[in-house]
mmCIF file of C-alpha atoms and ligand atoms in Angstrom:
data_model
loop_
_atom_site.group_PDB
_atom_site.id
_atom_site.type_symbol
_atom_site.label_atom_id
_atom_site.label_comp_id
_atom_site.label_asym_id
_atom_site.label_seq_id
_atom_site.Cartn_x
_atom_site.Cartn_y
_atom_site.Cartn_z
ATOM 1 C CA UNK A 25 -17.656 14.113 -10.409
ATOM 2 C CA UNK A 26 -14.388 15.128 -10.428
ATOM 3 C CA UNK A 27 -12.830 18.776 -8.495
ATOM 4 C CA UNK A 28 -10.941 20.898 -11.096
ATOM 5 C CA UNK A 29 -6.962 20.652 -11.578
ATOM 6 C CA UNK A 30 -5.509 23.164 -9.849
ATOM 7 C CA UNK A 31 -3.647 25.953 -11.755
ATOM 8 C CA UNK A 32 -0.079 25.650 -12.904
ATOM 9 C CA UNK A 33 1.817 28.368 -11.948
ATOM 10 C CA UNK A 34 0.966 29.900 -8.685
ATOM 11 C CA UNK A 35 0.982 28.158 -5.397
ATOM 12 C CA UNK A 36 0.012 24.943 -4.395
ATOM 13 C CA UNK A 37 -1.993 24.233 -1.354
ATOM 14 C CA UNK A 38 -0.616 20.808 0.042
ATOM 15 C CA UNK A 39 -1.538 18.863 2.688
ATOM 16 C CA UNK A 40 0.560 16.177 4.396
ATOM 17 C CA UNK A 41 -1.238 12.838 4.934
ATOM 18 C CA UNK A 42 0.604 11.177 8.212
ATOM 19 C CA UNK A 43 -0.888 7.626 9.413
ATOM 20 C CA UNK A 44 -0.003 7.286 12.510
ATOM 21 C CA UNK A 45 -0.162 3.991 14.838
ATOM 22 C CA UNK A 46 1.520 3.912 17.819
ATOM 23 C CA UNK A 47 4.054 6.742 16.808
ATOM 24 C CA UNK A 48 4.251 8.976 20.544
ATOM 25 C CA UNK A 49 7.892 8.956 20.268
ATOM 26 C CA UNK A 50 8.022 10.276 16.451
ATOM 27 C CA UNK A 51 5.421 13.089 15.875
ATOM 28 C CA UNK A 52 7.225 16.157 17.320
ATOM 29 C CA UNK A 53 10.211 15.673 15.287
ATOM 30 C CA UNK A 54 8.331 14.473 12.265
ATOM 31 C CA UNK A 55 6.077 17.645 12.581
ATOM 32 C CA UNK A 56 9.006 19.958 12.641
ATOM 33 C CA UNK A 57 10.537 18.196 10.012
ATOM 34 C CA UNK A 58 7.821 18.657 7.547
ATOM 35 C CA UNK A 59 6.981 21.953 8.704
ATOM 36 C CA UNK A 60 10.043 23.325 8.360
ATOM 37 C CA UNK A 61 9.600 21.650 4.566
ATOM 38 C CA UNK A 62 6.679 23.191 3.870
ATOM 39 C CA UNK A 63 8.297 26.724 4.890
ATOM 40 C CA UNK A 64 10.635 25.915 2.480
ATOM 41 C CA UNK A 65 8.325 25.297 -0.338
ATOM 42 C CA UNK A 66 6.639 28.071 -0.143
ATOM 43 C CA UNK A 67 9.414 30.131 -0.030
ATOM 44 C CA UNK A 68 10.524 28.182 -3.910
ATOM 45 C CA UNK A 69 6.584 29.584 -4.449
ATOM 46 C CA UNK A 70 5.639 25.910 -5.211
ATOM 47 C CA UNK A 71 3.050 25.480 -1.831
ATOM 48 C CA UNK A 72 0.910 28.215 -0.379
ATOM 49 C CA UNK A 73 2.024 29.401 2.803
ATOM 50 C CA UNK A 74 -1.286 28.016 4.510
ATOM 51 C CA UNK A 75 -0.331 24.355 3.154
ATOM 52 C CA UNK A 76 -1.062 21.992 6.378
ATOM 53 C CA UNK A 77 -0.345 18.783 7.915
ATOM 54 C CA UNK A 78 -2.995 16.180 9.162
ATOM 55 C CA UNK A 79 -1.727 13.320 11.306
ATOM 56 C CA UNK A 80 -4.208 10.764 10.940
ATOM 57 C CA UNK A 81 -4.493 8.426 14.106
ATOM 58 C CA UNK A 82 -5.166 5.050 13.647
ATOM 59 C CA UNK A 83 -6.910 3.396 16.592
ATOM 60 C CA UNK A 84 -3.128 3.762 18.676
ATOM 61 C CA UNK A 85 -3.081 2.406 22.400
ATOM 62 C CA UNK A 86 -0.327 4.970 23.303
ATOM 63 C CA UNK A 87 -0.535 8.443 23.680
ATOM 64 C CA UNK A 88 -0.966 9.003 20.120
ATOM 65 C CA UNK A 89 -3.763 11.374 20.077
ATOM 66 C CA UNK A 90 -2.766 13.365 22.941
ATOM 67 C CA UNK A 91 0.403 13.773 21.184
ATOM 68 C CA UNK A 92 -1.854 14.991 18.542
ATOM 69 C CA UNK A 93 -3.858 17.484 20.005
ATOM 70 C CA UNK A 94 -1.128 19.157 21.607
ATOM 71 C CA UNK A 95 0.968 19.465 18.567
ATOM 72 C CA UNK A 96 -2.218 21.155 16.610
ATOM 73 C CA UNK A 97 -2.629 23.608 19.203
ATOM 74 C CA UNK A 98 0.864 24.527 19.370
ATOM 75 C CA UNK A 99 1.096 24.822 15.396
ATOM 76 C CA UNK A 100 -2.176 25.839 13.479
ATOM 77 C CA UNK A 101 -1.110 23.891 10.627
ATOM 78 C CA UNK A 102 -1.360 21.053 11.755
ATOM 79 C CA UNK A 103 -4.761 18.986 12.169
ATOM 80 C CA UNK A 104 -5.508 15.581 14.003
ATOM 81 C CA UNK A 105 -7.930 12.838 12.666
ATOM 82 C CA UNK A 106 -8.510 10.290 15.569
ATOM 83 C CA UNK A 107 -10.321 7.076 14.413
ATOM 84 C CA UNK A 108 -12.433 4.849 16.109
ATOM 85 C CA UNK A 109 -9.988 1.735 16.098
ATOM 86 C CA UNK A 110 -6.899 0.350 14.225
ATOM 87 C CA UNK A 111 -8.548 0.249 10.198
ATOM 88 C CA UNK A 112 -4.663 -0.364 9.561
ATOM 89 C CA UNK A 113 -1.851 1.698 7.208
ATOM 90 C CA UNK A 114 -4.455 1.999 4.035
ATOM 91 C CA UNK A 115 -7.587 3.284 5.214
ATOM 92 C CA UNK A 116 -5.664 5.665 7.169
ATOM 93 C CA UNK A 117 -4.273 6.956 4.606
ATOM 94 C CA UNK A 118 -7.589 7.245 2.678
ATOM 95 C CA UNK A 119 -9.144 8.688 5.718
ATOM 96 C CA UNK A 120 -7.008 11.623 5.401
ATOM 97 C CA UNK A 121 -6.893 11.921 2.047
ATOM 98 C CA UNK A 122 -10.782 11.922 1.679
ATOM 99 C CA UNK A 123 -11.355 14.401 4.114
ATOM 100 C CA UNK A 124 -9.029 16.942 3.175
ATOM 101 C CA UNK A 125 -9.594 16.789 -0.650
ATOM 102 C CA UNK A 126 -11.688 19.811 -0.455
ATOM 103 C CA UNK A 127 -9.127 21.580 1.250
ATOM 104 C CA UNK A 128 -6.141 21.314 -0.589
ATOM 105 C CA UNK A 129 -4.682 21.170 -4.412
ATOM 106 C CA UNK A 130 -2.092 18.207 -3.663
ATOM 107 C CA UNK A 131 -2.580 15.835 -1.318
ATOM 108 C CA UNK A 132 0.952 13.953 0.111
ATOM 109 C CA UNK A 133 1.425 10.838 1.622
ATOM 110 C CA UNK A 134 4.075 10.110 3.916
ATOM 111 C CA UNK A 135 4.653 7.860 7.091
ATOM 112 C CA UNK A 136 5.003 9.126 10.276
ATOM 113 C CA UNK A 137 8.419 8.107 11.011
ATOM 114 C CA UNK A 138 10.256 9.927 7.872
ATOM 115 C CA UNK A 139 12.264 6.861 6.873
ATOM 116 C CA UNK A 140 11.217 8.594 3.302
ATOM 117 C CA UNK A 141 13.296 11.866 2.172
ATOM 118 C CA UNK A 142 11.154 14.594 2.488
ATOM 119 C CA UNK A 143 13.011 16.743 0.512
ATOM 120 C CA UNK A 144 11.833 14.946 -2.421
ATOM 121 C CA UNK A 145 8.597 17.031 -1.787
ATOM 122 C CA UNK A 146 10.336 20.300 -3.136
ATOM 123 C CA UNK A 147 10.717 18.268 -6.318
ATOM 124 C CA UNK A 148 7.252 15.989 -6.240
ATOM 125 C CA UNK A 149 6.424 19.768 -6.158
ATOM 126 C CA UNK A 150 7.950 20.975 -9.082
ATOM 127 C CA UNK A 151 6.766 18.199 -11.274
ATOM 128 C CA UNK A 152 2.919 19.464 -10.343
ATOM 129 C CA UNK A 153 3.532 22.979 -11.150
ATOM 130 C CA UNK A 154 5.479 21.088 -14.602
ATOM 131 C CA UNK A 155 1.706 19.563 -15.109
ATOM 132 C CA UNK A 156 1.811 16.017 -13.509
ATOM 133 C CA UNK A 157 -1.238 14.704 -11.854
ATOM 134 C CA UNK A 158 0.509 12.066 -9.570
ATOM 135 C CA UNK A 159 4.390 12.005 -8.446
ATOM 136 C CA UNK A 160 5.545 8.453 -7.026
ATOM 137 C CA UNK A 161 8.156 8.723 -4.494
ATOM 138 C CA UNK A 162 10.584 5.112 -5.326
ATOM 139 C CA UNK A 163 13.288 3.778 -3.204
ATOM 140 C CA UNK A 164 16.568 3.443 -4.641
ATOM 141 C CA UNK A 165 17.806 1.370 -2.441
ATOM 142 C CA UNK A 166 16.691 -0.467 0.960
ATOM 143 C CA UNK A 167 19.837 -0.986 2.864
ATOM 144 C CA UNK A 168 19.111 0.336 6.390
ATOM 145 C CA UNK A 169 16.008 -2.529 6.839
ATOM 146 C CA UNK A 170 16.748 -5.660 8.167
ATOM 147 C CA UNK A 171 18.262 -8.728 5.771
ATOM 148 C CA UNK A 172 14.415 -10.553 5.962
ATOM 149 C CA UNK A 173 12.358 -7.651 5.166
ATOM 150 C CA UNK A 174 14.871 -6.823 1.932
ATOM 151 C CA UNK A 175 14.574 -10.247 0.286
ATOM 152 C CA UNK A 176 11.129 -10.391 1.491
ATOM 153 C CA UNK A 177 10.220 -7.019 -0.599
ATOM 154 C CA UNK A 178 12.520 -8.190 -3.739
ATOM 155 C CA UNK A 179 10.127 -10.969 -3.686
ATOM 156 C CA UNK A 180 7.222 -9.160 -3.350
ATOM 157 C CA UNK A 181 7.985 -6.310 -5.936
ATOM 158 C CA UNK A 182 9.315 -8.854 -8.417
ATOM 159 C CA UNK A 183 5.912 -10.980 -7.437
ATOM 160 C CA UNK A 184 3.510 -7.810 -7.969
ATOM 161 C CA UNK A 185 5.326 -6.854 -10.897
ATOM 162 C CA UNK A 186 5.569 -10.211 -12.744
ATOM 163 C CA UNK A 187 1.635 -10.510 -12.257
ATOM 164 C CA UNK A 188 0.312 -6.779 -12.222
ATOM 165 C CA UNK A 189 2.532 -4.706 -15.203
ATOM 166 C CA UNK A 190 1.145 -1.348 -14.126
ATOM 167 C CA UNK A 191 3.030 -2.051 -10.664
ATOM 168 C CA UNK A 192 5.658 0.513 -9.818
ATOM 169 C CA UNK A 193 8.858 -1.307 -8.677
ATOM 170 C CA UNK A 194 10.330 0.390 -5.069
ATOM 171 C CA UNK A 195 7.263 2.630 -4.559
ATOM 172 C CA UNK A 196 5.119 2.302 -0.729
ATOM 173 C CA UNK A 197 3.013 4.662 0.252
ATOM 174 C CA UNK A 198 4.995 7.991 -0.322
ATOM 175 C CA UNK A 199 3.322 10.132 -3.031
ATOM 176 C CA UNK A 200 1.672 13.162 -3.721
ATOM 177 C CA UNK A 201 -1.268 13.601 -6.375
ATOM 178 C CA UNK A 202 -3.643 16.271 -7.096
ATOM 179 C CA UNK A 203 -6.897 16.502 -5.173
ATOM 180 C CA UNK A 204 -8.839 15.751 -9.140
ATOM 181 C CA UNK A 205 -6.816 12.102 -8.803
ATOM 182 C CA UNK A 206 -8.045 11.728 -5.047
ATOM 183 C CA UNK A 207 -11.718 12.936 -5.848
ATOM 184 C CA UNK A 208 -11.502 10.008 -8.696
ATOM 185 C CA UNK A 209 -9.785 7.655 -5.841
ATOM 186 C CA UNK A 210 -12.753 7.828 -4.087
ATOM 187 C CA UNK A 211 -14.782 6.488 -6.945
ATOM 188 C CA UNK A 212 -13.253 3.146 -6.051
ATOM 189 C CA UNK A 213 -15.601 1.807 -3.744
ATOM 190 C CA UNK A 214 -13.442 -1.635 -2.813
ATOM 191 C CA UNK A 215 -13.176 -2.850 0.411
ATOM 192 C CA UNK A 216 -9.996 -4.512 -0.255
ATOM 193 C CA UNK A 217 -7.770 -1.264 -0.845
ATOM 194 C CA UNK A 218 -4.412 -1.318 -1.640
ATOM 195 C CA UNK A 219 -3.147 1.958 -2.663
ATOM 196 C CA UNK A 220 -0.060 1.208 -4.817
ATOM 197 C CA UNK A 221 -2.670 -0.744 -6.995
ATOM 198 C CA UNK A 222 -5.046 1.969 -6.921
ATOM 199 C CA UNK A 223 -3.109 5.103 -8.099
ATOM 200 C CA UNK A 224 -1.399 3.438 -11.320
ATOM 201 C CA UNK A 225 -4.749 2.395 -12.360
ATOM 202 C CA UNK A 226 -6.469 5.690 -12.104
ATOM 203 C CA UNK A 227 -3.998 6.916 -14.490
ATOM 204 C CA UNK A 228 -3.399 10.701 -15.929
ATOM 205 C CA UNK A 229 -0.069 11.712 -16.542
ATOM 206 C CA UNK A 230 2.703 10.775 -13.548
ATOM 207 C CA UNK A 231 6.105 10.835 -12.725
ATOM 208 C CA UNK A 232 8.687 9.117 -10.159
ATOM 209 C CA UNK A 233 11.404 10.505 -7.554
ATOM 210 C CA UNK A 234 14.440 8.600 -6.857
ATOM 211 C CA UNK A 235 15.517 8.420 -3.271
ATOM 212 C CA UNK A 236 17.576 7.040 -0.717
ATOM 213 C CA UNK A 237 15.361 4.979 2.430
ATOM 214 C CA UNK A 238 16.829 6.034 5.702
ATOM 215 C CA UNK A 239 16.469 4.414 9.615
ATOM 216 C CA UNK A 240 13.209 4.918 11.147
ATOM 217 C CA UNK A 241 13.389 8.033 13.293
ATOM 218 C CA UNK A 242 12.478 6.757 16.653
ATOM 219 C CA UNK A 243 10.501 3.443 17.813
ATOM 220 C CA UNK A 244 10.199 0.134 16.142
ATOM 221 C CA UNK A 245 8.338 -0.615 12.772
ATOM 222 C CA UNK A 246 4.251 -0.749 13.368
ATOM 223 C CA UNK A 247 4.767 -3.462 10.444
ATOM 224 C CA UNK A 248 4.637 -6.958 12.033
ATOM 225 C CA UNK A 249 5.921 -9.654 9.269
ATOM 226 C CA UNK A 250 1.975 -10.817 9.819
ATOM 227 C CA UNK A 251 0.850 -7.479 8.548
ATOM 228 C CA UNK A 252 3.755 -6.683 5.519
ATOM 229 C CA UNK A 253 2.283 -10.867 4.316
ATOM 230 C CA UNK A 254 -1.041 -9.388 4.088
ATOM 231 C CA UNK A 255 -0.625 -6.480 2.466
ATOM 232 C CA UNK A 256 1.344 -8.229 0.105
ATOM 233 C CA UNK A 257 -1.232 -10.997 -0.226
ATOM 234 C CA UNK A 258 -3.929 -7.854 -1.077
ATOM 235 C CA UNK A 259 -1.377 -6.458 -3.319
ATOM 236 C CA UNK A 260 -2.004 -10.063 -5.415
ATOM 237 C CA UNK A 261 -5.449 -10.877 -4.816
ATOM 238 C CA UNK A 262 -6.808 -7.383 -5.036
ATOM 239 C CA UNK A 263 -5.540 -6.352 -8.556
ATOM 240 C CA UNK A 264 -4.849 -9.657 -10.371
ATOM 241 C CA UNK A 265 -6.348 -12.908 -10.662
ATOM 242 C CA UNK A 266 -3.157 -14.633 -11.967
ATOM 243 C CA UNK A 267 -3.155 -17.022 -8.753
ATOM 244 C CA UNK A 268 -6.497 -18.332 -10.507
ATOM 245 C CA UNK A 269 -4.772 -19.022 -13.695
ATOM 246 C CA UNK A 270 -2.174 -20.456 -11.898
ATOM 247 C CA UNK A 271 -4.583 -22.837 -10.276
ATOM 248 C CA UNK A 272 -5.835 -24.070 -14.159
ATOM 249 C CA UNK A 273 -1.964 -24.278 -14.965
ATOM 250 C CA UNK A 274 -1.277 -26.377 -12.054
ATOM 251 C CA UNK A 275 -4.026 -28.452 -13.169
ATOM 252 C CA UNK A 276 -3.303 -28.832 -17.013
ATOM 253 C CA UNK A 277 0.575 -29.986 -15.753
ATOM 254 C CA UNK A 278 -0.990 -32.744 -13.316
ATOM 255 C CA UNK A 279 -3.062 -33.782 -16.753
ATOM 256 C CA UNK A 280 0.161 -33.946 -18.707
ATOM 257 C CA UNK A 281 2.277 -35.745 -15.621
ATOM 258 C CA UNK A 282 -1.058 -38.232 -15.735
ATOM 259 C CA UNK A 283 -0.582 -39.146 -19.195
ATOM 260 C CA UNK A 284 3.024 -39.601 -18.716
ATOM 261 C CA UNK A 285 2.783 -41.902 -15.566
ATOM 262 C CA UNK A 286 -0.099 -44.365 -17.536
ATOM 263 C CA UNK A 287 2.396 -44.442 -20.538
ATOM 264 C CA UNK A 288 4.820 -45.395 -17.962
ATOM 265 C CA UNK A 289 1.942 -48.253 -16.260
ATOM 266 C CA UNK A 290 0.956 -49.480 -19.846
ATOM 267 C CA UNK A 291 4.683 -50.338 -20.691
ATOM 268 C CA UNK A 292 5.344 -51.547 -17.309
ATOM 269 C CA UNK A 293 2.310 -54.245 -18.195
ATOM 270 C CA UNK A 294 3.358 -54.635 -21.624
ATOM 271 C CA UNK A 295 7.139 -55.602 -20.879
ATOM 272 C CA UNK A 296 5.825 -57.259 -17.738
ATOM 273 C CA UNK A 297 8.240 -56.107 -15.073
ATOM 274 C CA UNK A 298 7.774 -55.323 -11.602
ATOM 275 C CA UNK A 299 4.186 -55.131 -9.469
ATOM 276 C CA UNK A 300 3.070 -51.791 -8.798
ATOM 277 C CA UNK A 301 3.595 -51.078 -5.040
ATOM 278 C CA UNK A 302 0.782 -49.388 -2.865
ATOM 279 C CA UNK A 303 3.613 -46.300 -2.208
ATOM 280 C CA UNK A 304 3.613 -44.620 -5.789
ATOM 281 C CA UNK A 305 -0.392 -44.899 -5.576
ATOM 282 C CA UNK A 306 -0.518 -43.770 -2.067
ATOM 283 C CA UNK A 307 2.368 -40.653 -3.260
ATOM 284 C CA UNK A 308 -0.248 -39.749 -6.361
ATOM 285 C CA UNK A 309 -3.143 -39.541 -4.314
ATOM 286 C CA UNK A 310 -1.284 -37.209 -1.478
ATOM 287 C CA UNK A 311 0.018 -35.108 -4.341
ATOM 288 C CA UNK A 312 -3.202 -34.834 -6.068
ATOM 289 C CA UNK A 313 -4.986 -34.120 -2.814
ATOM 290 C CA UNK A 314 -2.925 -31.430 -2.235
ATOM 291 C CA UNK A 315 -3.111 -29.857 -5.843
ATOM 292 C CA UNK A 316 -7.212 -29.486 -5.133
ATOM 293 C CA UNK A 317 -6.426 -28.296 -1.348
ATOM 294 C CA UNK A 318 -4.129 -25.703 -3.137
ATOM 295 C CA UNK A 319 -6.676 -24.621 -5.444
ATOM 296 C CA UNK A 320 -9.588 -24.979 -3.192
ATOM 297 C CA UNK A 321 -7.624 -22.062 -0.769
ATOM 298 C CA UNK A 322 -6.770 -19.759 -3.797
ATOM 299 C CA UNK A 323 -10.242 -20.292 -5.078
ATOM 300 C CA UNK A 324 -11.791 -19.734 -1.131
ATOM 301 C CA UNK A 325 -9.614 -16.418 -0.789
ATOM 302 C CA UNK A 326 -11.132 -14.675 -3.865
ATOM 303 C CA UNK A 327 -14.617 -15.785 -2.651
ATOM 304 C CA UNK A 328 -13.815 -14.502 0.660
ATOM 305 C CA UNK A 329 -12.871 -11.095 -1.033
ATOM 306 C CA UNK A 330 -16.228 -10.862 -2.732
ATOM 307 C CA UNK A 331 -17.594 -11.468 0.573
ATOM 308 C CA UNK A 332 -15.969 -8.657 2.297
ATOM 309 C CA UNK A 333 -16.859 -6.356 -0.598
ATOM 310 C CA UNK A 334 -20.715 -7.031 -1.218
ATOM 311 C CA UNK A 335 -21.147 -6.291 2.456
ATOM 312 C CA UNK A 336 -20.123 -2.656 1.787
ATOM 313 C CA UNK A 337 -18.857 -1.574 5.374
ATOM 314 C CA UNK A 338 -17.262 1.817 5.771
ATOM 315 C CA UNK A 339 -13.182 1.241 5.436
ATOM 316 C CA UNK A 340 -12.754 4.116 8.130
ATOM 317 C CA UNK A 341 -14.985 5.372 11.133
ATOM 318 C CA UNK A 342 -13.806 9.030 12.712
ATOM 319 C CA UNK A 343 -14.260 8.897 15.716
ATOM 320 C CA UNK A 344 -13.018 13.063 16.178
ATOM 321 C CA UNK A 345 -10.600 15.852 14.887
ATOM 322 C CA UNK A 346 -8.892 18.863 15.988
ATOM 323 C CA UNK A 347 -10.845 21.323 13.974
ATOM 324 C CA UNK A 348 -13.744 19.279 16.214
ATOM 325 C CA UNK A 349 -16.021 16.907 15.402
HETATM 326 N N1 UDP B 30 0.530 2.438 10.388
HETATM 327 C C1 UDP B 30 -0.840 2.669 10.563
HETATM 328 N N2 UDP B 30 -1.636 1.626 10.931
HETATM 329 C C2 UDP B 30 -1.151 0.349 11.155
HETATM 330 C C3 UDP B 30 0.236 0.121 10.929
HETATM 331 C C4 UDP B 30 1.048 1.181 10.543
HETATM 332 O O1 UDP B 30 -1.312 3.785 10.379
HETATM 333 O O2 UDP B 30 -1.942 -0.530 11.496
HETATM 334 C C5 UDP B 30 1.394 3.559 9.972
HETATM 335 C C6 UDP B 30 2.629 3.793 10.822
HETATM 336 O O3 UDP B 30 2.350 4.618 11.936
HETATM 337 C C7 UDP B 30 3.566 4.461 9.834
HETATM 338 C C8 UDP B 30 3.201 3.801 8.518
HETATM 339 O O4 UDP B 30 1.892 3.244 8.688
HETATM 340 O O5 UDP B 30 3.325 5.853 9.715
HETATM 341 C C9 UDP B 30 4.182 2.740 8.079
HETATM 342 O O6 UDP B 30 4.464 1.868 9.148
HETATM 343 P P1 UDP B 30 5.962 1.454 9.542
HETATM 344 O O7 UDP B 30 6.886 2.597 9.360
HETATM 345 O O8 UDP B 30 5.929 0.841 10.890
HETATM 346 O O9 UDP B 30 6.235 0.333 8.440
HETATM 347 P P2 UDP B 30 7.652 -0.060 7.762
HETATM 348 O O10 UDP B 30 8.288 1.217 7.310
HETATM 349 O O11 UDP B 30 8.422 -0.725 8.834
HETATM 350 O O12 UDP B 30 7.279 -0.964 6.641
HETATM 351 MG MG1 MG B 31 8.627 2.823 8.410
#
């Protein structure tokens, strides 16, 4: 069942969603920061004046929480998830999106270290009151990361893109969509959740903001190359099954090569020229070994995905929160 849309027209309620791992050196400023945003907002008369923030923390082995808990007793609007362990970027994000559905009208996404312009909020904002369900924030440009990560997410967006067409080229995880488009989120029970999948695919009416992607504010990025391969891996796997097709492609190409190679034998017998060596037989058997090894993996991943998912396990635990427990 879905929550109604709120009403254009008067003020929106938002709350901030802010995953947070490992960020004690970022959250005061980022607090203030989107604060002070919020104060703004409401001023415009786009956000109520009671909109809030919740800093979500995700299993961090640094003073995180305490952090936390001192910054929402200093400010009242601002609330502190804690859970149990490290459930990573996504289900942090869905943990604090799921719990504060009830209590706001638009729910925003936005990572704790404000590399993303948050005064594209004002405007993600405007195009709610305008009647949009879901605002994607997109990078124009990605400049201030290092030369790997940029060619690694051309790659990957051009990758996603080529295989899922719903994919929205230059958008992460900074959004904001109405809490009717969370309350249908939640219908999607998968295990395997990858939010930039998720949103497009829910659909309603949407709309993007353009912006540029500054330094991280303070500390180092909590995304180790391990982690930013396997969220792009469950950006594939997750919403297409092209690497399965792939697999039959692969296949139907060997066939073809095959054909080719025993033309190639035949007239080699029927012209009578050179002995077959052991090398070319021991180079097809090596290649074709490697085509089923290939397969076998892409076919094992999927099957390890329905694995994960029968078994229905909770994507976040809470361990407490501010408002208590
Ligand atoms: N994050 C998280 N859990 C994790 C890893 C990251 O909640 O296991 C949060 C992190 O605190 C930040 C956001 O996800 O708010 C994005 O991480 P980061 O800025 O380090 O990634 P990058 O911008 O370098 O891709
Ligand atoms: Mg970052």
């Amino acid at each position: 069942m879905s929550a109604s849309p709120p009403t254009p027209g008067r003020p929106l309620k938002v709350c901030i969603v802010i995953p947070c791992y490992n960020e004690e050196g970022v959250l005061g400023h980022t607090v203030n920061v989107l604060l002070a945003q919020l104060d703004s907002t409401a001023q415009a008369g786009l956000s109520t004046t009671d909109s809030f923030l919740c800093l979500v923390d995700d299993g961090s082995r640094d003073a995180t929480w305490a952090e936390i808990e001192q910054l929402a007793r200093e400010f009242p609007r601002v609330q502190g998830l804690k859970l149990s362990s490290n459930f990573g970027h996504q289900n942090a994000v869905i943990a604090g999106l799921f719990t504060q559905r009830p209590n706001a009208d638009i729910l925003i996404s936005i990572d704790a270290d404000l590399q993303d312009d948050v005064d594209v909020i004002t405007e993600m904002l405007r195009k709610h009151h305008e009647g949009k369900r879901v605002v994607y924030g997109v990078r124009e440009d990605r400049e201030v990361d290092s030369f790997g990560k940029q060619i690694a997410a051309r790659v990957f967006y051009s990758m996603i893109k080529w295989m899922n067409d719903r994919a929205i080229k230059g958008h992460a995880d900074f959004r904001s969509a109405d809490s009717r488009v969370v309350a249908d989120l939640e219908r999607f029970n998968e295990a395997n959740v990858y939010l930039r999948g998720l949103f497009p695919l829910i659909g309603y009416s949407s709309a993007e903001v353009r912006y540029v992607r500054k330094e991280r504010h303070a500390g180092e990025s909590k995304y180790s190359y391990r982690k930013l391969m396997s969220l792009a891996w469950q950006g594939i796997t997750s919403f297409t099954t092209t690497p399965l097709k792939l697999v039959l492609y692969l296949g139907l190409l060997m066939l073809v090569i095959c054909f080719g190679i025993g033309a190639w034998i035949v007239w080699a017998l029927i012209v009578g020229t050179a002995i077959q060596g052991w090398a070319s037989t021991v180079v097809l058997i090596m290649l074709f070994s490697a085509m089923n090894m290939i397969g076998l993996g892409i076919i094992g991943e999927y099957v390890g995905k329905i694995y994960r998912e029968v078994k229905q396990r909770p994507r976040y635990i809470i361990d407490r929160s501010t408002q208590g427990e």
